[in-house]
PDB file of C-alpha atoms in Angstrom:
ATOM      1  CA  UNK A  28       0.000   0.000   0.000  1.00 72.00           C
ATOM      2  CA  UNK A  29       1.106   3.578  -0.655  1.00 84.00           C
ATOM      3  CA  UNK A  30       1.865   5.993   2.188  1.00 91.00           C
ATOM      4  CA  UNK A  31      -1.410   6.720   3.931  1.00 97.00           C
ATOM      5  CA  UNK A  32      -0.956  10.288   5.114  1.00 98.00           C
ATOM      6  CA  UNK A  33      -3.440  13.161   4.982  1.00 98.00           C
ATOM      7  CA  UNK A  34      -3.859  16.772   6.084  1.00 98.00           C
ATOM      8  CA  UNK A  35      -7.246  18.463   6.305  1.00 98.00           C
ATOM      9  CA  UNK A  36      -8.169  21.973   7.381  1.00 98.00           C
ATOM     10  CA  UNK A  37     -11.737  23.004   8.207  1.00 98.00           C
ATOM     11  CA  UNK A  38     -12.650  26.641   8.857  1.00 98.00           C
ATOM     12  CA  UNK A  39     -16.150  27.728   9.804  1.00 97.00           C
ATOM     13  CA  UNK A  40     -17.592  30.653  11.747  1.00 97.00           C
ATOM     14  CA  UNK A  41     -17.627  28.326  14.785  1.00 97.00           C
ATOM     15  CA  UNK A  42     -14.331  26.453  14.566  1.00 98.00           C
ATOM     16  CA  UNK A  43     -10.929  26.376  12.918  1.00 98.00           C
ATOM     17  CA  UNK A  44      -9.444  22.889  12.829  1.00 98.00           C
ATOM     18  CA  UNK A  45      -6.255  21.395  11.392  1.00 98.00           C
ATOM     19  CA  UNK A  46      -5.634  17.647  11.322  1.00 98.00           C
ATOM     20  CA  UNK A  47      -2.611  15.690  10.061  1.00 98.00           C
ATOM     21  CA  UNK A  48      -2.562  11.889  10.278  1.00 98.00           C
ATOM     22  CA  UNK A  49      -0.379   8.961   9.297  1.00 98.00           C
ATOM     23  CA  UNK A  50      -2.340   5.705   9.382  1.00 98.00           C
ATOM     24  CA  UNK A  51       0.897   3.697   9.371  1.00 97.00           C
ATOM     25  CA  UNK A  52       2.561   5.576  12.193  1.00 97.00           C
ATOM     26  CA  UNK A  53       3.752   4.684  15.666  1.00 98.00           C
ATOM     27  CA  UNK A  54       1.163   6.524  17.754  1.00 98.00           C
ATOM     28  CA  UNK A  55       2.855   9.932  17.883  1.00 98.00           C
ATOM     29  CA  UNK A  56       0.233  12.285  19.321  1.00 98.00           C
ATOM     30  CA  UNK A  57       0.242  16.095  19.262  1.00 98.00           C
ATOM     31  CA  UNK A  58      -3.081  17.621  20.183  1.00 97.00           C
ATOM     32  CA  UNK A  59      -4.663  20.727  21.627  1.00 94.00           C
ATOM     33  CA  UNK A  60      -8.435  20.835  21.459  1.00 97.00           C
ATOM     34  CA  UNK A  61      -8.770  22.911  24.619  1.00 95.00           C
ATOM     35  CA  UNK A  62     -10.843  20.048  26.053  1.00 97.00           C
ATOM     36  CA  UNK A  63      -8.656  17.972  28.341  1.00 97.00           C
ATOM     37  CA  UNK A  64     -10.789  14.858  28.495  1.00 97.00           C
ATOM     38  CA  UNK A  65     -11.212  14.772  24.703  1.00 98.00           C
ATOM     39  CA  UNK A  66      -7.428  15.059  24.272  1.00 98.00           C
ATOM     40  CA  UNK A  67      -7.036  12.123  26.666  1.00 98.00           C
ATOM     41  CA  UNK A  68      -9.485   9.999  24.654  1.00 98.00           C
ATOM     42  CA  UNK A  69      -7.909  10.863  21.301  1.00 98.00           C
ATOM     43  CA  UNK A  70      -4.504   9.917  22.662  1.00 98.00           C
ATOM     44  CA  UNK A  71      -5.911   6.435  23.336  1.00 98.00           C
ATOM     45  CA  UNK A  72      -6.917   6.154  19.669  1.00 98.00           C
ATOM     46  CA  UNK A  73      -3.467   7.264  18.484  1.00 98.00           C
ATOM     47  CA  UNK A  74      -1.546   4.986  20.849  1.00 98.00           C
ATOM     48  CA  UNK A  75      -3.661   1.860  20.504  1.00 98.00           C
ATOM     49  CA  UNK A  76      -4.305   2.420  16.803  1.00 98.00           C
ATOM     50  CA  UNK A  77      -0.639   3.210  16.099  1.00 98.00           C
ATOM     51  CA  UNK A  78      -1.836   6.251  14.168  1.00 98.00           C
ATOM     52  CA  UNK A  79       0.189   9.473  14.208  1.00 98.00           C
ATOM     53  CA  UNK A  80      -2.078  12.461  14.876  1.00 98.00           C
ATOM     54  CA  UNK A  81      -1.383  16.191  14.930  1.00 98.00           C
ATOM     55  CA  UNK A  82      -4.556  18.093  15.843  1.00 98.00           C
ATOM     56  CA  UNK A  83      -5.269  21.789  16.440  1.00 98.00           C
ATOM     57  CA  UNK A  84      -8.718  23.054  17.377  1.00 98.00           C
ATOM     58  CA  UNK A  85      -9.767  26.674  17.895  1.00 98.00           C
ATOM     59  CA  UNK A  86     -13.472  26.643  18.650  1.00 96.00           C
ATOM     60  CA  UNK A  87     -16.222  28.776  20.144  1.00 96.00           C
ATOM     61  CA  UNK A  88     -15.860  27.175  23.552  1.00 93.00           C
ATOM     62  CA  UNK A  89     -17.268  30.299  25.209  1.00 93.00           C
ATOM     63  CA  UNK A  90     -20.611  28.831  24.071  1.00 93.00           C
ATOM     64  CA  UNK A  91     -19.838  25.189  24.895  1.00 93.00           C
ATOM     65  CA  UNK A  92     -17.760  22.285  23.577  1.00 96.00           C
ATOM     66  CA  UNK A  93     -20.330  20.995  21.089  1.00 96.00           C
ATOM     67  CA  UNK A  94     -19.078  22.622  17.882  1.00 97.00           C
ATOM     68  CA  UNK A  95     -15.419  21.852  18.615  1.00 98.00           C
ATOM     69  CA  UNK A  96     -16.109  18.175  19.295  1.00 98.00           C
ATOM     70  CA  UNK A  97     -18.484  17.673  16.358  1.00 98.00           C
ATOM     71  CA  UNK A  98     -16.313  19.540  13.858  1.00 98.00           C
ATOM     72  CA  UNK A  99     -13.230  17.638  14.966  1.00 98.00           C
ATOM     73  CA  UNK A 100     -15.076  14.377  14.279  1.00 98.00           C
ATOM     74  CA  UNK A 101     -15.940  15.660  10.810  1.00 98.00           C
ATOM     75  CA  UNK A 102     -12.386  16.830  10.061  1.00 98.00           C
ATOM     76  CA  UNK A 103     -10.719  13.694  11.393  1.00 98.00           C
ATOM     77  CA  UNK A 104     -13.179  11.582   9.395  1.00 98.00           C
ATOM     78  CA  UNK A 105     -12.291  13.515   6.227  1.00 98.00           C
ATOM     79  CA  UNK A 106      -8.604  12.925   6.903  1.00 98.00           C
ATOM     80  CA  UNK A 107      -9.161   9.177   7.331  1.00 98.00           C
ATOM     81  CA  UNK A 108     -11.193   8.994   4.116  1.00 98.00           C
ATOM     82  CA  UNK A 109      -8.431  10.813   2.247  1.00 98.00           C
ATOM     83  CA  UNK A 110      -5.568   8.810   3.793  1.00 98.00           C
ATOM     84  CA  UNK A 111      -7.070   5.354   3.338  1.00 97.00           C
ATOM     85  CA  UNK A 112      -7.004   5.703  -0.441  1.00 95.00           C
ATOM     86  CA  UNK A 113      -8.581   3.003  -2.602  1.00 94.00           C
ATOM     87  CA  UNK A 114      -8.565   0.456   0.279  1.00 96.00           C
ATOM     88  CA  UNK A 115      -6.893  -2.221  -1.833  1.00 95.00           C
ATOM     89  CA  UNK A 116      -4.924  -4.710   0.215  1.00 95.00           C
ATOM     90  CA  UNK A 117      -6.282  -3.680   3.602  1.00 97.00           C
ATOM     91  CA  UNK A 118      -8.109  -5.938   6.042  1.00 98.00           C
ATOM     92  CA  UNK A 119     -11.198  -3.638   6.013  1.00 98.00           C
ATOM     93  CA  UNK A 120     -12.854  -5.044   9.162  1.00 98.00           C
ATOM     94  CA  UNK A 121     -11.661  -4.580  12.710  1.00 98.00           C
ATOM     95  CA  UNK A 122     -12.905  -5.389  16.173  1.00 98.00           C
ATOM     96  CA  UNK A 123     -11.697  -5.142  19.740  1.00 98.00           C
ATOM     97  CA  UNK A 124     -12.815  -5.830  23.271  1.00 98.00           C
ATOM     98  CA  UNK A 125     -11.100  -3.651  25.875  1.00 98.00           C
ATOM     99  CA  UNK A 126     -11.487  -3.823  29.667  1.00 98.00           C
ATOM    100  CA  UNK A 127     -10.540  -1.201  32.225  1.00 98.00           C
ATOM    101  CA  UNK A 128     -11.208  -2.436  35.728  1.00 98.00           C
ATOM    102  CA  UNK A 129     -15.004  -2.951  35.934  1.00 98.00           C
ATOM    103  CA  UNK A 130     -15.722  -1.541  32.465  1.00 98.00           C
ATOM    104  CA  UNK A 131     -15.720  -3.523  29.221  1.00 98.00           C
ATOM    105  CA  UNK A 132     -16.451  -2.270  25.714  1.00 99.00           C
ATOM    106  CA  UNK A 133     -16.600  -3.803  22.250  1.00 99.00           C
ATOM    107  CA  UNK A 134     -16.032  -1.801  19.062  1.00 99.00           C
ATOM    108  CA  UNK A 135     -16.418  -3.174  15.531  1.00 99.00           C
ATOM    109  CA  UNK A 136     -15.545  -1.183  12.399  1.00 98.00           C
ATOM    110  CA  UNK A 137     -16.022  -1.724   8.664  1.00 98.00           C
ATOM    111  CA  UNK A 138     -14.438   0.568   6.066  1.00 98.00           C
ATOM    112  CA  UNK A 139     -17.501  -0.134   3.949  1.00 97.00           C
ATOM    113  CA  UNK A 140     -18.045   3.235   2.281  1.00 97.00           C
ATOM    114  CA  UNK A 141     -21.467   3.231   3.999  1.00 97.00           C
ATOM    115  CA  UNK A 142     -21.648   5.556   7.010  1.00 98.00           C
ATOM    116  CA  UNK A 143     -23.451   4.260  10.061  1.00 98.00           C
ATOM    117  CA  UNK A 144     -23.113   4.532  13.831  1.00 98.00           C
ATOM    118  CA  UNK A 145     -24.842   1.944  16.001  1.00 98.00           C
ATOM    119  CA  UNK A 146     -24.356   2.192  19.748  1.00 98.00           C
ATOM    120  CA  UNK A 147     -25.519   0.632  22.958  1.00 98.00           C
ATOM    121  CA  UNK A 148     -23.977   2.734  25.715  1.00 98.00           C
ATOM    122  CA  UNK A 149     -25.492   4.191  28.867  1.00 98.00           C
ATOM    123  CA  UNK A 150     -22.973   6.438  30.559  1.00 98.00           C
ATOM    124  CA  UNK A 151     -23.359   6.523  34.326  1.00 98.00           C
ATOM    125  CA  UNK A 152     -22.712  10.283  34.387  1.00 98.00           C
ATOM    126  CA  UNK A 153     -23.847  13.115  32.137  1.00 97.00           C
ATOM    127  CA  UNK A 154     -20.382  14.678  31.975  1.00 97.00           C
ATOM    128  CA  UNK A 155     -16.782  13.503  32.316  1.00 97.00           C
ATOM    129  CA  UNK A 156     -14.064  16.043  33.061  1.00 93.00           C
ATOM    130  CA  UNK A 157     -16.520  18.793  32.151  1.00 93.00           C
ATOM    131  CA  UNK A 158     -17.307  17.249  28.740  1.00 96.00           C
ATOM    132  CA  UNK A 159     -20.948  16.378  28.100  1.00 97.00           C
ATOM    133  CA  UNK A 160     -21.105  12.666  27.229  1.00 97.00           C
ATOM    134  CA  UNK A 161     -23.623  13.489  24.470  1.00 97.00           C
ATOM    135  CA  UNK A 162     -20.811  15.352  22.718  1.00 97.00           C
ATOM    136  CA  UNK A 163     -18.889  12.092  22.362  1.00 98.00           C
ATOM    137  CA  UNK A 164     -21.651  10.855  20.065  1.00 97.00           C
ATOM    138  CA  UNK A 165     -21.405  14.035  18.008  1.00 97.00           C
ATOM    139  CA  UNK A 166     -17.701  13.250  17.549  1.00 98.00           C
ATOM    140  CA  UNK A 167     -18.441   9.696  16.407  1.00 98.00           C
ATOM    141  CA  UNK A 168     -21.351  10.738  14.130  1.00 98.00           C
ATOM    142  CA  UNK A 169     -19.115  13.324  12.470  1.00 98.00           C
ATOM    143  CA  UNK A 170     -16.332  10.787  12.101  1.00 98.00           C
ATOM    144  CA  UNK A 171     -18.353   7.927  10.594  1.00 98.00           C
ATOM    145  CA  UNK A 172     -20.225  10.194   8.188  1.00 98.00           C
ATOM    146  CA  UNK A 173     -17.009  11.616   6.743  1.00 98.00           C
ATOM    147  CA  UNK A 174     -14.720   8.583   7.031  1.00 98.00           C
ATOM    148  CA  UNK A 175     -17.593   6.609   5.433  1.00 98.00           C
ATOM    149  CA  UNK A 176     -17.366   3.703   7.848  1.00 98.00           C
ATOM    150  CA  UNK A 177     -19.825   1.521   9.712  1.00 98.00           C
ATOM    151  CA  UNK A 178     -19.145   1.596  13.453  1.00 98.00           C
ATOM    152  CA  UNK A 179     -20.706  -0.459  16.245  1.00 99.00           C
ATOM    153  CA  UNK A 180     -19.975   0.602  19.837  1.00 98.00           C
ATOM    154  CA  UNK A 181     -21.209  -1.417  22.804  1.00 98.00           C
ATOM    155  CA  UNK A 182     -20.340  -0.777  26.426  1.00 98.00           C
ATOM    156  CA  UNK A 183     -20.980  -4.191  27.911  1.00 98.00           C
ATOM    157  CA  UNK A 184     -20.209  -3.305  31.533  1.00 98.00           C
ATOM    158  CA  UNK A 185     -19.237  -0.240  33.484  1.00 98.00           C
ATOM    159  CA  UNK A 186     -19.876   1.800  36.598  1.00 98.00           C
ATOM    160  CA  UNK A 187     -17.239   4.524  36.310  1.00 98.00           C
ATOM    161  CA  UNK A 188     -18.057   6.817  33.368  1.00 98.00           C
ATOM    162  CA  UNK A 189     -14.391   7.662  32.767  1.00 98.00           C
ATOM    163  CA  UNK A 190     -13.651   3.942  32.489  1.00 98.00           C
ATOM    164  CA  UNK A 191     -16.609   3.448  30.145  1.00 98.00           C
ATOM    165  CA  UNK A 192     -15.389   6.158  27.783  1.00 98.00           C
ATOM    166  CA  UNK A 193     -11.771   5.071  27.940  1.00 98.00           C
ATOM    167  CA  UNK A 194     -12.598   1.466  27.039  1.00 98.00           C
ATOM    168  CA  UNK A 195     -14.624   2.740  24.073  1.00 98.00           C
ATOM    169  CA  UNK A 196     -11.816   4.907  22.707  1.00 98.00           C
ATOM    170  CA  UNK A 197      -9.113   2.295  23.313  1.00 98.00           C
ATOM    171  CA  UNK A 198     -11.234  -0.350  21.583  1.00 99.00           C
ATOM    172  CA  UNK A 199     -11.920   2.104  18.749  1.00 99.00           C
ATOM    173  CA  UNK A 200      -8.174   2.610  18.261  1.00 98.00           C
ATOM    174  CA  UNK A 201      -7.445  -1.120  18.273  1.00 98.00           C
ATOM    175  CA  UNK A 202     -10.342  -1.881  15.896  1.00 99.00           C
ATOM    176  CA  UNK A 203      -9.053   0.800  13.507  1.00 98.00           C
ATOM    177  CA  UNK A 204      -5.559  -0.683  13.696  1.00 98.00           C
ATOM    178  CA  UNK A 205      -6.872  -4.110  12.723  1.00 98.00           C
ATOM    179  CA  UNK A 206      -9.056  -2.806   9.888  1.00 98.00           C
ATOM    180  CA  UNK A 207      -6.307  -0.598   8.457  1.00 98.00           C
ATOM    181  CA  UNK A 208      -3.675  -3.361   8.523  1.00 97.00           C
ATOM    182  CA  UNK A 209      -2.289  -4.735   5.293  1.00 95.00           C
ATOM    183  CA  UNK A 210      -3.598  -8.169   4.341  1.00 94.00           C
ATOM    184  CA  UNK A 211      -0.726  -9.903   2.541  1.00 92.00           C
ATOM    185  CA  UNK A 212      -3.074 -12.426   0.929  1.00 93.00           C
ATOM    186  CA  UNK A 213      -5.194  -9.567  -0.482  1.00 91.00           C
ATOM    187  CA  UNK A 214      -2.284  -7.463  -1.769  1.00 91.00           C
ATOM    188  CA  UNK A 215      -3.520  -5.191  -4.552  1.00 91.00           C
ATOM    189  CA  UNK A 216      -7.046  -6.568  -4.268  1.00 93.00           C
ATOM    190  CA  UNK A 217     -10.212  -4.812  -3.191  1.00 92.00           C
ATOM    191  CA  UNK A 218     -11.602  -6.394   0.026  1.00 94.00           C
ATOM    192  CA  UNK A 219     -15.081  -6.637  -1.483  1.00 94.00           C
ATOM    193  CA  UNK A 220     -16.830  -8.780  -4.083  1.00 92.00           C
ATOM    194  CA  UNK A 221     -18.333  -5.533  -5.433  1.00 91.00           C
ATOM    195  CA  UNK A 222     -14.880  -4.465  -6.629  1.00 89.00           C
ATOM    196  CA  UNK A 223     -15.276  -1.053  -5.011  1.00 89.00           C
ATOM    197  CA  UNK A 224     -15.765   0.388  -1.532  1.00 91.00           C
TER     198      UNK A 224
END
């Protein structure tokens, strides 16, 4: 597969976002969203996905975090869609179960070209580190719609909301890593009987 690197900039009246990624990196993470808990979660994706990420977000946080989180999901999704290229030779599907103490989450991803987010998660708190847990879904909706992936997220167990979220993001990173991996037996081939994704 060719180098899978992308840079995307998104400027609106609400946010200014710059994202650079390398899907075949080592987990190098540079990020300043202004939202500490979100930075912590994105670092899990970079480290466990072995994806280099350089992210800058300047958003209208004097209103709240919503636009920054949603627009980052959109921008990061666009970068993934650009970096993944024609998808030839990649595994395409990925899944992971990740525990953290009492919490356990399962994430399954398909680089299908068909956006869809399906979730079964009940956070035990409405906010974590000042970030509204509903905003996490805005991040994932933005991501799947612009990366054009199908994503299933299930929190199977959990009492501590921080643990719930962290297992989700770690599992997301590991599922991405699996799906983005090169499949030697499929080298140069499209991982679909349709011939296109």
